[in-house]
PDB file of C-alpha atoms in Angstrom:
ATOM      1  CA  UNK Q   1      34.759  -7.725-119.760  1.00  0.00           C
ATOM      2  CA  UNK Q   2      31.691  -9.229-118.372  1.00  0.00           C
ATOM      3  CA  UNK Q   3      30.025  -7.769-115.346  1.00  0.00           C
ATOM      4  CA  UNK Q   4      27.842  -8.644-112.245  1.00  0.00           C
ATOM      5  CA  UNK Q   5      24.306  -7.121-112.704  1.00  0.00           C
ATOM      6  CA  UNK Q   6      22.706  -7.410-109.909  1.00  0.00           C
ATOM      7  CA  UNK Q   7      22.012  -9.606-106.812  1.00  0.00           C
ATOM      8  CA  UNK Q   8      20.416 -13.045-108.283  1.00  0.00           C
ATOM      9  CA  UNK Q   9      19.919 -14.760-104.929  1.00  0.00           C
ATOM     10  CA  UNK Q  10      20.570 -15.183-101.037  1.00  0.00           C
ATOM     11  CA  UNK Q  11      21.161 -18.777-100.051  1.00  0.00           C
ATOM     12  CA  UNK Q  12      21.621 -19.839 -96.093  1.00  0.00           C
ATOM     13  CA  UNK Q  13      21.943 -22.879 -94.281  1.00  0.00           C
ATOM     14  CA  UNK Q  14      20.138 -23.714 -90.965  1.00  0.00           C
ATOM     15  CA  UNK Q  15      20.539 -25.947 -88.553  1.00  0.00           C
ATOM     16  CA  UNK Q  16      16.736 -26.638 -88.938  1.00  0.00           C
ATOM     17  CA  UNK Q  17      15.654 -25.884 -92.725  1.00  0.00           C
ATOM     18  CA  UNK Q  18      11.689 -26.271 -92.158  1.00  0.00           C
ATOM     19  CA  UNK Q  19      11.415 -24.744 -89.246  1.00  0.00           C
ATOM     20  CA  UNK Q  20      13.767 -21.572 -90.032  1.00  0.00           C
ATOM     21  CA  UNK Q  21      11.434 -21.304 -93.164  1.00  0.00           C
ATOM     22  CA  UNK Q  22       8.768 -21.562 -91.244  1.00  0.00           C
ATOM     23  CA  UNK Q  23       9.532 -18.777 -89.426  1.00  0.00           C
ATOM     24  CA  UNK Q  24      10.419 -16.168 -91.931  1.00  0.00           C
ATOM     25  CA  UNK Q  25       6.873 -17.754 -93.929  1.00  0.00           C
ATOM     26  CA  UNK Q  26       4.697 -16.580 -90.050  1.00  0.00           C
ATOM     27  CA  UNK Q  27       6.949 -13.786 -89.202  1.00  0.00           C
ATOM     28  CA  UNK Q  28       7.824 -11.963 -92.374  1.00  0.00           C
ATOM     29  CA  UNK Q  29       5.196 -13.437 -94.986  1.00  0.00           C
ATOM     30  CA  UNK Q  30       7.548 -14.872 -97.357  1.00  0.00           C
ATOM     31  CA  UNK Q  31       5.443 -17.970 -99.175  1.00  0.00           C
ATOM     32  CA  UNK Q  32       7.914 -20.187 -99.146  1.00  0.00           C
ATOM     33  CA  UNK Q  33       7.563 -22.735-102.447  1.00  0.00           C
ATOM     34  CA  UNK Q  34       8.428 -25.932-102.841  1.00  0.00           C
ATOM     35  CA  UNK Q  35      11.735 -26.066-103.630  1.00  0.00           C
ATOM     36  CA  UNK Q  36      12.200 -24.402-100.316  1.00  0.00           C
ATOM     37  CA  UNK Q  37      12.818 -20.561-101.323  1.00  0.00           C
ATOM     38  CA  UNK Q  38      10.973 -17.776-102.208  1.00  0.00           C
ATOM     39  CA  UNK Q  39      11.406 -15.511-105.588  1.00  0.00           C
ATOM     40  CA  UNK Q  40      11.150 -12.357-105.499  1.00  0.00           C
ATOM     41  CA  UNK Q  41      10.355  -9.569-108.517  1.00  0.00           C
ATOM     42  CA  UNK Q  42      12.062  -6.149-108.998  1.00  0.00           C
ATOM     43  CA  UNK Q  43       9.354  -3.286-108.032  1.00  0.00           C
ATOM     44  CA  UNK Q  44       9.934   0.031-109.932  1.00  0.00           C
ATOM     45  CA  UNK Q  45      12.745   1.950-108.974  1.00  0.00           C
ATOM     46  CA  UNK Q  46      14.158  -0.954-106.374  1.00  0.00           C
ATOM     47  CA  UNK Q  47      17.708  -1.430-106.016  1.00  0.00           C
ATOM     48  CA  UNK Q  48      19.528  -4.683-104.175  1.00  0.00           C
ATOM     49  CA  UNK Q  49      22.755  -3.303-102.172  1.00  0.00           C
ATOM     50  CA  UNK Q  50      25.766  -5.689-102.052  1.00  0.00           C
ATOM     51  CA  UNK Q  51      28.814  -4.317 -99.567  1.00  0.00           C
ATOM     52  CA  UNK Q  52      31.828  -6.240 -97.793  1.00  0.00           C
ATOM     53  CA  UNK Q  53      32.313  -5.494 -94.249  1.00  0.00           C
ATOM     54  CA  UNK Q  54      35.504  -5.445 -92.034  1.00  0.00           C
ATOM     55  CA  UNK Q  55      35.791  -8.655 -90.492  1.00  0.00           C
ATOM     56  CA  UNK Q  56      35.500  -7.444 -86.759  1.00  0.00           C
ATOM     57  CA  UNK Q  57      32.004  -4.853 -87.317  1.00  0.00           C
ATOM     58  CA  UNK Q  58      29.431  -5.536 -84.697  1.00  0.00           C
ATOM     59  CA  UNK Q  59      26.940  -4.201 -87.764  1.00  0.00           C
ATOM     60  CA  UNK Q  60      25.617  -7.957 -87.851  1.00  0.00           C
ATOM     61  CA  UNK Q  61      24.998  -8.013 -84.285  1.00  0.00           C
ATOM     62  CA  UNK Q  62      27.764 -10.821 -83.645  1.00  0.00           C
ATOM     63  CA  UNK Q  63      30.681 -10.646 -84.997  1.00  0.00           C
ATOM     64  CA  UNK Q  64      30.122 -15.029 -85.684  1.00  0.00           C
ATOM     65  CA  UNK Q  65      27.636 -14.214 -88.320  1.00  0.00           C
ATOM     66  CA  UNK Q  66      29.195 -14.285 -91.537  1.00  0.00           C
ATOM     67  CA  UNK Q  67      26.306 -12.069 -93.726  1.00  0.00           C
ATOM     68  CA  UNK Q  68      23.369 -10.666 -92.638  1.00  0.00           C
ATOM     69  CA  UNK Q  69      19.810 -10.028 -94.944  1.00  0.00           C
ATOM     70  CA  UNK Q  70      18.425  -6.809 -95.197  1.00  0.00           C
ATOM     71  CA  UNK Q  71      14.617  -6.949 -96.505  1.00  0.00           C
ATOM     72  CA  UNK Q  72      13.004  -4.011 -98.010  1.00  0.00           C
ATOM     73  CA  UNK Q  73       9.431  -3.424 -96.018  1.00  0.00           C
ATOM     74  CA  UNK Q  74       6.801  -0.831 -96.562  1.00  0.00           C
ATOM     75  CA  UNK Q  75       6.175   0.115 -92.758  1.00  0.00           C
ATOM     76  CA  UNK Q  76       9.021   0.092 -90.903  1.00  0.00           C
ATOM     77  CA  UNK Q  77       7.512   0.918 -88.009  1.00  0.00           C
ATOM     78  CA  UNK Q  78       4.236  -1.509 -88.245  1.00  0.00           C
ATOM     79  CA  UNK Q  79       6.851  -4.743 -89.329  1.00  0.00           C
ATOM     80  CA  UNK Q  80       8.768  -4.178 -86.067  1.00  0.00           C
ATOM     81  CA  UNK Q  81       5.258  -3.648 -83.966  1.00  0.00           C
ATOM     82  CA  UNK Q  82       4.317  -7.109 -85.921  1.00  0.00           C
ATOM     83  CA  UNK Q  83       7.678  -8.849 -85.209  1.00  0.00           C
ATOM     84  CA  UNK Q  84       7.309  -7.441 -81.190  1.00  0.00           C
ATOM     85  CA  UNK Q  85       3.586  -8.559 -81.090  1.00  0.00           C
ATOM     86  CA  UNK Q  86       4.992 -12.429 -82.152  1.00  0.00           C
ATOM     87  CA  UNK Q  87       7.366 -12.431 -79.272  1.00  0.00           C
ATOM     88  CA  UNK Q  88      10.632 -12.159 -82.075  1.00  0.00           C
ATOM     89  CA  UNK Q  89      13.441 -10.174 -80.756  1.00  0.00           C
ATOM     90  CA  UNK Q  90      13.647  -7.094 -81.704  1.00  0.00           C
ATOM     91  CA  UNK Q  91      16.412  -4.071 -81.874  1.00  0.00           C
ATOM     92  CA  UNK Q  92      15.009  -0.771 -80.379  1.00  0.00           C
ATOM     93  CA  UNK Q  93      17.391   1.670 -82.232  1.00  0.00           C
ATOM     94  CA  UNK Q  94      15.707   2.349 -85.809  1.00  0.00           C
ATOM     95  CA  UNK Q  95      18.094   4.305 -88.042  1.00  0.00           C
ATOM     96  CA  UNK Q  96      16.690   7.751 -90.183  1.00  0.00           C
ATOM     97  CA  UNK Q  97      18.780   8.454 -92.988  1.00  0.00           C
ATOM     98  CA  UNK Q  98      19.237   9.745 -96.743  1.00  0.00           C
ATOM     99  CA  UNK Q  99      18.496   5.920 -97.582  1.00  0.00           C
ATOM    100  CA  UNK Q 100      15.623   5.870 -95.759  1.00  0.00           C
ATOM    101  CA  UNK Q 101      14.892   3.691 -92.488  1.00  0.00           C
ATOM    102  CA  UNK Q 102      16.425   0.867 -91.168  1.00  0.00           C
ATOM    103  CA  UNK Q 103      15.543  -1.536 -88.350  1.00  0.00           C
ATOM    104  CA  UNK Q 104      16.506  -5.000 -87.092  1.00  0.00           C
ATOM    105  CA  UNK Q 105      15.494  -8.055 -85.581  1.00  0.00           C
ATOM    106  CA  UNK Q 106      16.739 -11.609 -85.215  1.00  0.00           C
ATOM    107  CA  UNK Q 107      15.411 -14.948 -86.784  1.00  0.00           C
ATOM    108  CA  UNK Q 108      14.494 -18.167 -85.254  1.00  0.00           C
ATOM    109  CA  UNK Q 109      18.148 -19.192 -85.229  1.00  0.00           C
ATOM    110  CA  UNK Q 110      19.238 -15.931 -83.451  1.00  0.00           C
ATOM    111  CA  UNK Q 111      20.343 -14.463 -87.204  1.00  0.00           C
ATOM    112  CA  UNK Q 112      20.204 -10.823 -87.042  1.00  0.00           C
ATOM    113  CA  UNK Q 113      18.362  -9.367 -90.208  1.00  0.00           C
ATOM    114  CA  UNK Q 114      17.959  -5.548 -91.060  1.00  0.00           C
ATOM    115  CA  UNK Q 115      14.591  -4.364 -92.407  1.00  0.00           C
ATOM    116  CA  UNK Q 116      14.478  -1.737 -94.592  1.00  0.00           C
ATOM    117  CA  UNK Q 117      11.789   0.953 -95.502  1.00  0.00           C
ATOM    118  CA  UNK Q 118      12.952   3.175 -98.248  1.00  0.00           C
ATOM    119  CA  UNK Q 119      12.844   6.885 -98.891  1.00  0.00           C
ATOM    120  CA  UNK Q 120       8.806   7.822-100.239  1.00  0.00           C
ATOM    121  CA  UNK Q 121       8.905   7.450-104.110  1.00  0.00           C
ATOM    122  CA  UNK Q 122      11.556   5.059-104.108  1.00  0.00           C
TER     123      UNK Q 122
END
């Protein structure tokens, strides 16, 4: 039987394509190429989670949102300083667990993504 091996890509729409790209190019530093995406390479011991959610979790932020991204950062704590310092919205709980830290913020198109700093060594 053949077998999903991994996460190959994470495609969105937007009600403004340039401009949303523009904003995760200024706010997050993804060069955005040509073709309008960016590609990114495996690091050493990285992983790429994939999980289904119950229909009605606020997790997302609204419950309208039908997936959410979750980019892996090295300093939690300086991206959401960064993120603050640009005026971009910004969720004040960060979450401390076994899997390391998590934090959120929302796009230019009020799309609520979930940074993530892993555990040290990971």
């Amino acid at each position: 039987m053949q077998r999903v091996t991994g996460i190959g890509g994470v495609f969105m729409r937007a009600r403004d394509a340039a401009a949303l790209r523009d904003w995760y190019r200024d706010h997050l530093g993804i060069d955005v190429s040509a073709w309008g995406g960016h590609r990114f390479f495996w690091q050493a011991g990285g992983s790429t989670a994939w999980s289904v959610f119950e229909a009605d979790s606020d997790y997302f932020g609204s419950t309208e949102q039908p997936f959410m991204l979750n980019f892996r950062v090295d300093d939690l704590d300086a991206m959401l300083a960064q993120l603050r310092a640009a005026g971009v919205k910004v969720v004040d709980e960060v979450e401390d667990g076994e899997f390391g830290r998590f934090g959120w913020a929302y796009d230019a198109e009020d799309n609520r993504i979930e940074l993530w700093q892993p555990p040290f060594g990971q």
